[in-house]
């Protein structure tokens, strides 16, 4: 692994002739060069995202996939880095390994079965992951991190083709996520008022959103004031707005990426997602309501880098959680015993997109090693408003591990 990193650094240096000062390879399309001309330098990472192009035994990659996917990924990496920077984390994004010519180093894997076997409906994601894991086991040097972004060409049958792409897995799935490729999946159509432009927004916005899931981020909405300022959160309906209308990363999503493996700066030796790391413990929790604002304070013991609170209307299940308005807790100084006080301020005015009398307050604990744990309770607003004061929150909470 160390040899490989050294080699990657060497290749980057060699690649200077092929990559312009803005980091844009010479063979990229004029449209990509235009999109990337205000590129910022993205901080080097300790680990890189595995970008996998997975094809069936009877199919070939879509023409020019390396250039097209590289352009789309680099533009997306810029979006992530600029948003992380705006959120106070520096110019950080998911790391990408590059080839000498500036393309993203995409791992082409041919499956054992015909493409039709890897369909969305036919449990294609599971079949693909089983084969991919076997491939990584046989070729460990190709695995750069735990996170894999898997791209499959559209199916070609009576329903799907390059004009109506689909039929393959398209979702985030733990540390893996799936997107698709088709002939006109090209950054030159971004923002175009045409069939190809609308198709691109649909699939590229989805590509951006699903990748975020594969990098640990759940759905969430922004507080009303941030939405007014920055537009649509990527992890809300940003898949429909990315590249067309203002789209942003909420502070909560940025906190999760801060401790996501492929964002770790070079030299960060964290043992990410170490299953042995204990779940944080909470004491002294207090929730009060006054001045039309919920105020939550608590003391977090154990590995607790960030703490996020979500408020949402029912139902609360996955994919019914786009409306979860997110707030980042202010972290106090670490005490000698390692614990930190955390405080949240949640003005009701920031929740104006929510309407139900009963809402869920959920806490997401993000550990130093990227593990996530959760705890939740319901808040019945008519009761709170009738007798505002201390709300019934247990002083000692027991979060449960929800991710790695
Ligand atoms: Zn989603």
Coordinates of C-alpha atoms in Angstrom, one line a residue, residues 117-388:
X117 CA -28.3 -10.6 -14.4
X118 CA -27.2 -7.5 -12.6
X119 CA -30.5 -5.7 -13.0
X120 CA -32.0 -3.4 -10.3
X121 CA -34.9 -5.8 -9.9
X122 CA -32.8 -9.0 -10.0
X123 CA -30.8 -8.2 -6.9
X124 CA -28.0 -7.1 -9.2
X125 CA -26.3 -5.0 -6.5
X126 CA -25.8 -8.0 -4.3
X127 CA -24.4 -10.1 -7.1
X128 CA -22.1 -7.4 -8.2
X129 CA -20.8 -6.7 -4.7
X130 CA -20.1 -10.5 -4.2
X131 CA -18.0 -10.6 -7.3
X132 CA -16.3 -7.3 -6.6
X133 CA -15.4 -8.4 -3.1
X134 CA -13.9 -11.6 -4.5
X135 CA -12.0 -9.4 -7.0
X136 CA -10.6 -7.2 -4.2
X137 CA -9.6 -10.3 -2.2
X138 CA -7.7 -11.6 -5.3
X139 CA -6.2 -8.2 -6.1
X140 CA -5.9 -6.4 -2.8
X141 CA -3.6 -3.7 -4.3
X142 CA -6.6 -2.4 -6.3
X143 CA -8.7 -1.6 -3.2
X144 CA -7.9 2.0 -2.1
X145 CA -10.4 2.4 0.7
X146 CA -13.6 0.7 2.0
X147 CA -15.8 3.0 -0.2
X148 CA -16.7 1.9 -3.7
X149 CA -18.5 3.9 -6.3
X150 CA -19.8 1.4 -8.9
X151 CA -20.9 2.4 -12.3
X152 CA -22.7 0.1 -14.7
X153 CA -23.8 0.8 -18.3
X154 CA -27.6 1.1 -18.8
X155 CA -29.3 -2.2 -19.7
X156 CA -30.2 -2.5 -23.3
X157 CA -33.6 -4.3 -23.8
X158 CA -37.2 -3.5 -24.7
X159 CA -37.4 -0.9 -21.9
X160 CA -33.9 0.6 -21.5
X161 CA -31.4 2.0 -23.9
X162 CA -29.1 5.1 -24.3
X163 CA -32.2 7.4 -24.8
X164 CA -34.1 6.0 -21.8
X165 CA -31.3 4.6 -19.5
X166 CA -31.9 2.5 -16.5
X167 CA -32.6 -1.0 -15.2
X168 CA -29.3 -1.3 -13.2
X169 CA -28.8 -0.7 -9.4
X170 CA -28.9 3.0 -8.5
X171 CA -28.6 3.7 -4.8
X172 CA -26.2 4.0 -1.9
X173 CA -25.7 0.8 0.0
X174 CA -23.6 1.0 3.1
X175 CA -20.1 2.0 1.9
X176 CA -21.0 1.2 -1.7
X177 CA -23.1 3.1 -4.1
X178 CA -24.3 2.5 -7.6
X179 CA -24.8 4.8 -10.6
X180 CA -25.2 4.2 -14.3
X181 CA -23.6 5.2 -17.6
X182 CA -25.0 5.8 -21.1
X183 CA -23.8 7.3 -24.4
X184 CA -24.8 10.9 -23.7
X185 CA -23.7 10.9 -20.0
X186 CA -21.4 13.8 -20.7
X187 CA -20.8 17.1 -18.9
X188 CA -21.3 19.0 -22.1
X189 CA -25.1 18.6 -21.7
X190 CA -25.2 20.0 -18.2
X191 CA -27.8 22.7 -17.9
X192 CA -28.9 22.2 -21.5
X193 CA -32.6 22.7 -22.2
X194 CA -33.0 19.5 -24.2
X195 CA -33.8 15.8 -23.8
X196 CA -30.1 15.1 -23.3
X197 CA -29.8 18.0 -20.8
X198 CA -32.7 16.8 -18.7
X199 CA -31.4 13.2 -18.8
X200 CA -28.0 14.4 -17.6
X201 CA -29.5 16.3 -14.7
X202 CA -31.5 13.3 -13.7
X203 CA -28.6 10.9 -13.7
X204 CA -25.7 13.2 -12.8
X205 CA -27.7 14.7 -9.9
X206 CA -28.5 11.1 -8.8
X207 CA -24.8 10.2 -9.2
X208 CA -23.8 13.1 -6.9
X209 CA -26.5 12.3 -4.3
X210 CA -26.0 8.5 -4.3
X211 CA -22.2 9.0 -3.9
X212 CA -22.9 11.0 -0.8
X213 CA -24.8 8.1 0.7
X214 CA -21.9 5.8 -0.2
X215 CA -19.7 8.2 1.8
X216 CA -21.9 7.8 5.0
X217 CA -24.3 10.7 4.6
X218 CA -28.0 10.2 5.3
X219 CA -30.8 12.3 3.8
X220 CA -31.3 15.7 5.5
X221 CA -32.8 19.1 4.9
X222 CA -31.2 22.4 5.9
X223 CA -32.6 24.9 8.5
X224 CA -34.9 27.3 6.7
X225 CA -32.4 30.2 6.8
X226 CA -29.6 28.1 5.1
X227 CA -32.0 26.9 2.4
X228 CA -32.9 30.5 1.7
X229 CA -29.3 31.4 1.3
X230 CA -27.8 28.4 -0.4
X231 CA -30.6 26.6 -2.2
X232 CA -31.3 22.9 -2.1
X233 CA -29.3 20.4 0.1
X234 CA -27.7 17.7 -2.0
X235 CA -29.0 15.1 0.4
X236 CA -32.6 16.4 0.2
X237 CA -33.8 16.8 -3.4
X238 CA -30.4 18.0 -4.7
X239 CA -30.4 15.2 -7.2
X240 CA -33.0 17.2 -9.1
X241 CA -31.2 20.5 -8.8
X242 CA -27.5 19.8 -9.0
X243 CA -26.0 21.6 -12.0
X244 CA -29.2 23.5 -12.7
X245 CA -30.0 25.5 -9.5
X246 CA -28.1 26.4 -6.3
X247 CA -27.4 23.1 -4.5
X248 CA -25.3 22.8 -1.3
X249 CA -24.0 20.6 1.5
X250 CA -25.5 21.2 4.9
X251 CA -23.2 21.7 7.9
X252 CA -24.4 18.3 9.1
X253 CA -23.4 16.5 5.9
X254 CA -20.0 18.3 6.0
X255 CA -19.4 17.0 9.6
X256 CA -20.1 13.4 8.5
X257 CA -17.7 13.8 5.6
X258 CA -15.1 15.2 8.0
X259 CA -14.8 11.7 9.5
X260 CA -15.4 9.7 6.3
X261 CA -12.5 7.6 5.2
X262 CA -11.8 9.0 1.7
X263 CA -11.8 12.6 3.0
X264 CA -9.0 11.9 5.5
X265 CA -6.1 14.2 4.8
X266 CA -2.8 12.6 3.8
X267 CA -1.0 11.4 7.0
X268 CA -4.3 10.8 8.9
X269 CA -3.7 7.3 10.4
X270 CA -7.1 6.9 11.9
X271 CA -8.3 3.3 12.0
X272 CA -11.6 4.2 10.3
X273 CA -14.8 2.3 11.2
X274 CA -13.0 0.3 13.8
X275 CA -15.7 -2.0 15.1
X276 CA -14.1 -2.2 18.5
X277 CA -14.5 1.5 19.2
X278 CA -17.1 1.9 22.0
X279 CA -20.5 3.6 21.4
X280 CA -20.5 7.0 23.0
X281 CA -22.3 7.5 26.3
X282 CA -24.3 10.5 27.3
X283 CA -25.0 12.1 30.7
X284 CA -26.6 15.3 31.9
X285 CA -28.9 15.7 29.0
X286 CA -31.4 18.6 29.3
X287 CA -33.9 19.8 26.8
X288 CA -35.8 23.1 27.4
X289 CA -38.1 25.2 25.4
X290 CA -38.3 29.0 25.6
X291 CA -38.2 32.0 23.3
X292 CA -39.7 29.8 20.6
X293 CA -36.5 27.7 20.6
X294 CA -35.5 24.2 21.7
X295 CA -32.3 24.2 23.6
X296 CA -30.5 20.9 24.2
X297 CA -27.4 20.4 26.3
X298 CA -25.7 17.1 27.1
X299 CA -22.3 15.7 28.0
X300 CA -20.8 13.2 25.6
X301 CA -18.4 10.6 26.8
X302 CA -16.1 8.6 24.5
X303 CA -15.3 9.1 20.8
X304 CA -17.5 12.0 19.9
X305 CA -16.1 14.4 17.2
X306 CA -19.4 15.8 15.9
X307 CA -23.0 15.7 17.1
X308 CA -25.9 16.3 14.8
X309 CA -29.6 16.8 15.7
X310 CA -32.4 16.1 13.2
X311 CA -36.0 17.2 13.5
X312 CA -38.5 15.6 11.2
X313 CA -42.2 14.8 10.6
X314 CA -43.3 11.2 10.6
X315 CA -42.8 8.7 9.1
X316 CA -39.2 8.5 10.1
X317 CA -37.9 5.5 8.1
X318 CA -35.1 5.6 5.5
X319 CA -36.3 7.3 2.3
X320 CA -39.0 9.1 4.3
X321 CA -36.3 11.2 5.9
X322 CA -35.6 13.9 3.2
X323 CA -37.3 16.4 5.5
X324 CA -35.0 15.8 8.5
X325 CA -33.9 19.4 9.3
X326 CA -30.3 19.2 10.6
X327 CA -28.4 21.1 13.2
X328 CA -24.8 20.8 14.3
X329 CA -24.1 20.8 18.0
X330 CA -21.5 23.2 19.4
X331 CA -18.8 21.1 21.0
X332 CA -17.3 22.3 24.2
X333 CA -13.7 21.7 25.4
X334 CA -12.6 18.2 26.3
X335 CA -12.5 17.6 30.0
X336 CA -9.8 15.5 31.7
X337 CA -12.1 12.5 31.6
X338 CA -12.4 12.9 27.8
X339 CA -16.0 14.1 27.9
X340 CA -17.3 17.2 26.2
X341 CA -20.4 19.3 26.7
X342 CA -22.5 19.7 23.5
X343 CA -25.2 22.3 23.0
X344 CA -27.8 22.8 20.4
X345 CA -30.1 25.8 19.6
X346 CA -33.1 24.9 17.4
X347 CA -35.4 27.9 16.7
X348 CA -38.8 26.8 15.6
X349 CA -38.5 29.3 12.7
X350 CA -35.9 27.1 11.2
X351 CA -38.4 24.2 11.1
X352 CA -41.0 25.9 9.0
X353 CA -40.9 23.2 6.4
X354 CA -42.3 20.7 9.1
X355 CA -46.0 20.6 9.9
X356 CA -46.8 17.7 12.1
X357 CA -47.8 18.1 15.8
X358 CA -45.5 15.3 16.7
X359 CA -42.0 15.3 15.4
X360 CA -38.9 13.2 16.0
X361 CA -35.7 14.6 17.5
X362 CA -32.9 12.3 16.5
X363 CA -29.2 12.6 17.5
X364 CA -26.4 11.4 15.4
X365 CA -23.0 10.9 17.0
X366 CA -20.0 10.9 14.7
X367 CA -17.0 9.4 16.2
X368 CA -13.3 10.2 15.6
X369 CA -13.0 6.9 13.6
X370 CA -16.1 7.7 11.5
X371 CA -18.5 5.4 13.4
X372 CA -22.0 6.7 13.8
X373 CA -24.5 6.1 16.6
X374 CA -28.1 7.3 17.1
X375 CA -30.7 8.1 19.7
X376 CA -34.2 9.6 19.2
X377 CA -37.3 10.7 21.0
X378 CA -40.6 12.3 19.9
X379 CA -41.7 15.8 20.7
X380 CA -45.4 16.6 20.9
X381 CA -45.6 20.3 20.1
X382 CA -49.1 21.1 21.5
X383 CA -47.9 19.8 24.9
X384 CA -44.6 21.7 24.7
X385 CA -46.4 25.0 23.7
X386 CA -49.0 24.6 26.4
X387 CA -46.4 24.2 29.2
X388 CA -43.0 25.3 28.0

